[in-house]
Coordinates of C-alpha atoms in Angstrom, one line a residue:
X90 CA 5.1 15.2 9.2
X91 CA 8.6 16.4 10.4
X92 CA 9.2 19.4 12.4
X93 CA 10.8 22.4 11.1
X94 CA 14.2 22.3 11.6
X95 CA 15.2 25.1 14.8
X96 CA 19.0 25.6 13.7
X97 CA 18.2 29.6 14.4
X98 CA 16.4 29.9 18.0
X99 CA 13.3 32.5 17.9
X100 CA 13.0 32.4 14.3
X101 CA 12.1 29.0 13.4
X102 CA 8.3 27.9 13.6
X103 CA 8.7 24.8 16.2
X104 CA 10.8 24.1 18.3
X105 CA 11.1 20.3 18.5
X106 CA 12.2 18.3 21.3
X107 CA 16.1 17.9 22.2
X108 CA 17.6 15.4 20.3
X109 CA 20.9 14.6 20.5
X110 CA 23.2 14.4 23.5
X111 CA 24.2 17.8 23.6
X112 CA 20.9 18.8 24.7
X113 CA 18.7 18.8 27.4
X114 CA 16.9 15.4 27.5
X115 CA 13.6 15.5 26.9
X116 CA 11.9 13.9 30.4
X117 CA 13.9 16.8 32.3
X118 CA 11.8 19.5 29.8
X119 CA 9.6 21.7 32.6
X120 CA 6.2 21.0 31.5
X121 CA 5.5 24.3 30.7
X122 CA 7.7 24.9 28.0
X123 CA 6.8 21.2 26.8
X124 CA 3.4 22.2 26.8
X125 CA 4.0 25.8 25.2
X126 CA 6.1 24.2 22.2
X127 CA 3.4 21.8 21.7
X128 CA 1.0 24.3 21.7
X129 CA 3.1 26.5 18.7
X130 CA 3.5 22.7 17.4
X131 CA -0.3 22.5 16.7
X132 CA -0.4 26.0 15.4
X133 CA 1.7 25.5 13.0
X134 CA 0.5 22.4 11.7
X135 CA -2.7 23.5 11.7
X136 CA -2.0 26.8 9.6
X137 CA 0.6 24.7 7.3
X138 CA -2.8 22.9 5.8
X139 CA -4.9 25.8 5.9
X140 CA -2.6 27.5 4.3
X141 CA -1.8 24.7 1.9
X142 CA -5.8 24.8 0.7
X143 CA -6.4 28.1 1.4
X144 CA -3.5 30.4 0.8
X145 CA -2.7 32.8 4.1
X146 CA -5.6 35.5 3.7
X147 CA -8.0 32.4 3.4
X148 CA -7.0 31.3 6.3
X149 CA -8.8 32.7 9.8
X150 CA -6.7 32.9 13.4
X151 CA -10.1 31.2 14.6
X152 CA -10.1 28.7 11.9
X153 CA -6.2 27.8 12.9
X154 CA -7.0 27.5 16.4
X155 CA -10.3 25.4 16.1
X156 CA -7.9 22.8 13.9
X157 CA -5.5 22.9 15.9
X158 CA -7.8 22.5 19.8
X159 CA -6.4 25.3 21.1
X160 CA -7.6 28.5 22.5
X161 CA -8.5 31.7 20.5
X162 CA -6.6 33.5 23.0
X163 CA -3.6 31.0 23.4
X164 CA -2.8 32.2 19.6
X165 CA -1.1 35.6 20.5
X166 CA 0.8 34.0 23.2
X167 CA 3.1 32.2 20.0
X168 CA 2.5 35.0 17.4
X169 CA 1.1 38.1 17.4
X170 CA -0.3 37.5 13.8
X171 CA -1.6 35.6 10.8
X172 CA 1.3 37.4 9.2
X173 CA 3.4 36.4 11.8
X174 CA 2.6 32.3 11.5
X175 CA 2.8 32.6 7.8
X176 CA 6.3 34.0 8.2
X177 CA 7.3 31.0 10.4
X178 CA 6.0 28.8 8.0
X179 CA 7.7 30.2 4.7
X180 CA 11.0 30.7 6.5
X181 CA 10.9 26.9 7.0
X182 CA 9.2 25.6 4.0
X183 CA 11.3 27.8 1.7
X184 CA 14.4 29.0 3.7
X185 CA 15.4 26.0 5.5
X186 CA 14.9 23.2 3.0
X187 CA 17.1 25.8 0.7
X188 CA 19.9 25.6 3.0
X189 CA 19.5 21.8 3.3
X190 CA 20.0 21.5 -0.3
X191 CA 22.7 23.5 -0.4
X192 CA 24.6 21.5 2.1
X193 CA 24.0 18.6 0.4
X194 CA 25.5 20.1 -3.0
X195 CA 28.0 21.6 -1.6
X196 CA 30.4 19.4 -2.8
X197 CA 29.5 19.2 -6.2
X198 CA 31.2 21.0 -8.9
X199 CA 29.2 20.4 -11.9
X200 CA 26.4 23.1 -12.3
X201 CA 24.5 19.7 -13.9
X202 CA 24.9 17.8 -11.5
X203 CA 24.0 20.7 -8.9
X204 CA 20.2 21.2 -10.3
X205 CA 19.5 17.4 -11.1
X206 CA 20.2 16.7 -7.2
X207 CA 18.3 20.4 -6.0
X208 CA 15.4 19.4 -8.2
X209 CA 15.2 15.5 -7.2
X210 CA 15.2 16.6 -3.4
X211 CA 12.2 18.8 -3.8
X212 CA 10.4 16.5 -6.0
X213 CA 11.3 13.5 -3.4
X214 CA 10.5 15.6 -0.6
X215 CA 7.2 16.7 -1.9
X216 CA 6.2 13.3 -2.3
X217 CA 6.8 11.9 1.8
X218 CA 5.2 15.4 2.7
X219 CA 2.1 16.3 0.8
X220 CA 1.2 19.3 2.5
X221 CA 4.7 20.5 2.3
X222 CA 4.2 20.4 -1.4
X223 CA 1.0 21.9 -1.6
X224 CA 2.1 24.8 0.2
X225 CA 5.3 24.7 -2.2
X226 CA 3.1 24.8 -5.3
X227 CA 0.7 27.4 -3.9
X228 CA 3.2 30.1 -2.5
X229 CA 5.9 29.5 -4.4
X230 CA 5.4 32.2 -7.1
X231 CA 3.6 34.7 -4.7
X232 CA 5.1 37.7 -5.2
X233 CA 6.1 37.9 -1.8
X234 CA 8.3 34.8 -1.8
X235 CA 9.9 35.5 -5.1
X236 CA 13.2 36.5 -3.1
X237 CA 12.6 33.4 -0.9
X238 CA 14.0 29.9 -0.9
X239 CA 14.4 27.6 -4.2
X240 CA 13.1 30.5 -6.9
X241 CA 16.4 32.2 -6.2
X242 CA 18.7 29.5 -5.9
X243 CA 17.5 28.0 -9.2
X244 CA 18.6 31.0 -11.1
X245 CA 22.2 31.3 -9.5
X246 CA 22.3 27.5 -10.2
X247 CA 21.2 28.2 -14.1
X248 CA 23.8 31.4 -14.0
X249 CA 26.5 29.2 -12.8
X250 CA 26.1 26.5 -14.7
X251 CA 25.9 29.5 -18.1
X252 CA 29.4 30.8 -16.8
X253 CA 30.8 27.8 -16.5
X254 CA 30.0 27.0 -20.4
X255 CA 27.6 24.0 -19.0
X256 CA 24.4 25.2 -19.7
X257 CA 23.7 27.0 -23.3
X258 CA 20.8 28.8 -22.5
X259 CA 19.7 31.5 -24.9
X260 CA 17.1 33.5 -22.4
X261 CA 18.5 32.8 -19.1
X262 CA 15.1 34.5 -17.4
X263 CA 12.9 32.2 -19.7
X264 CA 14.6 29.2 -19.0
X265 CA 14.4 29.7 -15.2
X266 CA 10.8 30.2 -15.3
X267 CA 10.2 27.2 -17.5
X268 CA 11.9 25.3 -14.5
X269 CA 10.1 26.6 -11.7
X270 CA 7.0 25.9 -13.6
X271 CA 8.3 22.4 -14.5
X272 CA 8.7 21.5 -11.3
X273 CA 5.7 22.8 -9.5
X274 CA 3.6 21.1 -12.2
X275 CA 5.6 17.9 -11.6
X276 CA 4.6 17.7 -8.2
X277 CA 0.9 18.9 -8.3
X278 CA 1.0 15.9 -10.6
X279 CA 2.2 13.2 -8.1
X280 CA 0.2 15.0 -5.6
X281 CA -3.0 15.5 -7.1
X282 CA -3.3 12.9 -9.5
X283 CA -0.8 10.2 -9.5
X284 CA -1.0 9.5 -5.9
X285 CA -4.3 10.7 -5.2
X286 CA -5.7 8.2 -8.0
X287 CA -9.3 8.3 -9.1
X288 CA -10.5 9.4 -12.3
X289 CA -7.7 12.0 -12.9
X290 CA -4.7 9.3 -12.2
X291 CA -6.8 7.0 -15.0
X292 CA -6.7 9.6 -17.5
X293 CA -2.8 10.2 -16.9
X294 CA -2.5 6.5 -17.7
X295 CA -4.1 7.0 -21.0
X296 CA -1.4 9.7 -22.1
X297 CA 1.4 7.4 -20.7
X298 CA 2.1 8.6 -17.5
X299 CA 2.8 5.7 -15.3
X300 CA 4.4 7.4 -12.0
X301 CA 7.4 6.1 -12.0
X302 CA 11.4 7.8 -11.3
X303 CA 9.3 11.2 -11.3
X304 CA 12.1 13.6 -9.8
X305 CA 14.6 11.7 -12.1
X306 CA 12.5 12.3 -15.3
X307 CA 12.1 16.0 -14.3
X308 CA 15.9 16.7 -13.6
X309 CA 16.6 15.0 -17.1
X310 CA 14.3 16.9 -19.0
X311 CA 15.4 19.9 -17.5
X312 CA 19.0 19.5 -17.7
X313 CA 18.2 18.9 -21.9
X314 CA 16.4 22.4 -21.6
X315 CA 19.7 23.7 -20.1
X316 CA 21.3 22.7 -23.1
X317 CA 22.4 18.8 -22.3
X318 CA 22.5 16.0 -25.0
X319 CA 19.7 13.4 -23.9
X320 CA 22.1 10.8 -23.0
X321 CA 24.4 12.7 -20.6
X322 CA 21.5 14.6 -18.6
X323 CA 19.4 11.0 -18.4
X324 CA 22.9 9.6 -16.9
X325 CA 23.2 12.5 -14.4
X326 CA 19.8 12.3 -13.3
X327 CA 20.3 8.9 -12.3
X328 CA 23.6 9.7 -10.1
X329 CA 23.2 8.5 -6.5
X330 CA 21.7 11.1 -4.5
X331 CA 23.5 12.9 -2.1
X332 CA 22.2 12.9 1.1
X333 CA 19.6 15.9 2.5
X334 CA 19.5 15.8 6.8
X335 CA 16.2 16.6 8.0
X336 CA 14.4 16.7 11.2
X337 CA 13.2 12.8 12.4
X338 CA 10.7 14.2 15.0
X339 CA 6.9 14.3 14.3
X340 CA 4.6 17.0 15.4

């Protein structure tokens, strides 16, 4: 699983190994720090499935730092809470994939074409990173991350795209929650059935469902809820994707 991206030093949940030239390389590291960032490393992993299963109050500092092989004690010496690791984790999860999109979209003009790429990315980035997504779909709506991340970003998308005449949207407030909850179902769906398989992937089948251009069926669908003939929002969904840069280093 990638790394958290650590564009904003102290903030960021791990900080991965230098990279590119600019940096320091990685052999002249002192192994203290090495061996600090991979301890926070394997915190953070460890609390990103927790949390992912458990949500963050069922998750224990003691349970974190048994999965992870570290020491009780070695915990407060990265964060000086369980609210303190969950924030490292949201602001990445949320925050940082946010801006990612937004780079990527930012030069695109059509409010369209602007959600079918946001809404592919998540769905595609759901899929290579399963825990990511599970801890999409489970703290996405908390009320605490409602101000966080894509929620927000989806509704200025819908707004812009209502100003700009693009989307005809009766109930704009309706119409973004329908979305969200669109696209959280579409990914508990490749992630716990479709991919998972078993007996919930065969009944799937029997409706129909065969797996397949997921993130492009969403973005259609949705851009027809936003008001877009069939054919035109089918056609946009199947635009080449921009491109989303994210970290290359595993934990």
């Amino acid at each position: 699983m990638p790394n958290p991206p650590t564009r904003r030093p102290g903030k960021h949940p791990i900080q991965a190994a230098p990279t590119t030239s600019a940096d320091v390389p990685a052999a002249r590291e002192p192994r203290g720090a090495r061996r600090k960032r991979e301890t926070r490393a394997r915190l953070l992993e460890a609390a990103l499935r927790l949390m992912a299963e458990k949500g963050m109050e069922g998750a224990a500092i003691n349970e974190i730092t048994e999965a992870a092989d570290v020491g009780f004690g070695s915990f407060y010496n990265h964060f000086e809470s369980k609210e303190a690791i969950y924030a490292a984790l949201t602001d990445w999860v949320f925050e940082d994939f946010a801006d990612e999109v937004d780079r990527a979209i930012g030069g695109l003009s059509d409010p369209a074409q602007v959600m079918s790429v946001s809404v592919r990315h998540t769905l595609l980035r759901a899929r290579r990173e399963p825990i990511w997504g599970e801890f999409l779909i489970r703290e996405s709506f908390a009320a605490r991350n409602l101000n966080r991340g894509l929620g927000p970003r989806l509704l200025r998308d819908i707004r812009r795209g209502i100003a700009a005449k693009r989307f005809v949207i009766a109930d704009p407030l309706m119409s973004f929650i329908s979305a969200g909850g669109m696209i959280l179902t579409a990914i508990a769906v490749e992630l716990r059935f479709a991919i998972a398989g078993g007996l919930q992937a065969s009944a799937l089948r029997d409706f129909g469902f065969s797996g397949e251009n997921v993130p492009e069926r969403t973005a259609a669908i949705l851009l027809q809820l936003m008001g877009l003939p069939r054919s035109e929002a089918e056609e946009i969904a199947h635009r080449p994707l921009p491109g989303v840069v994210l970290p290359n280093q595993g934990i």
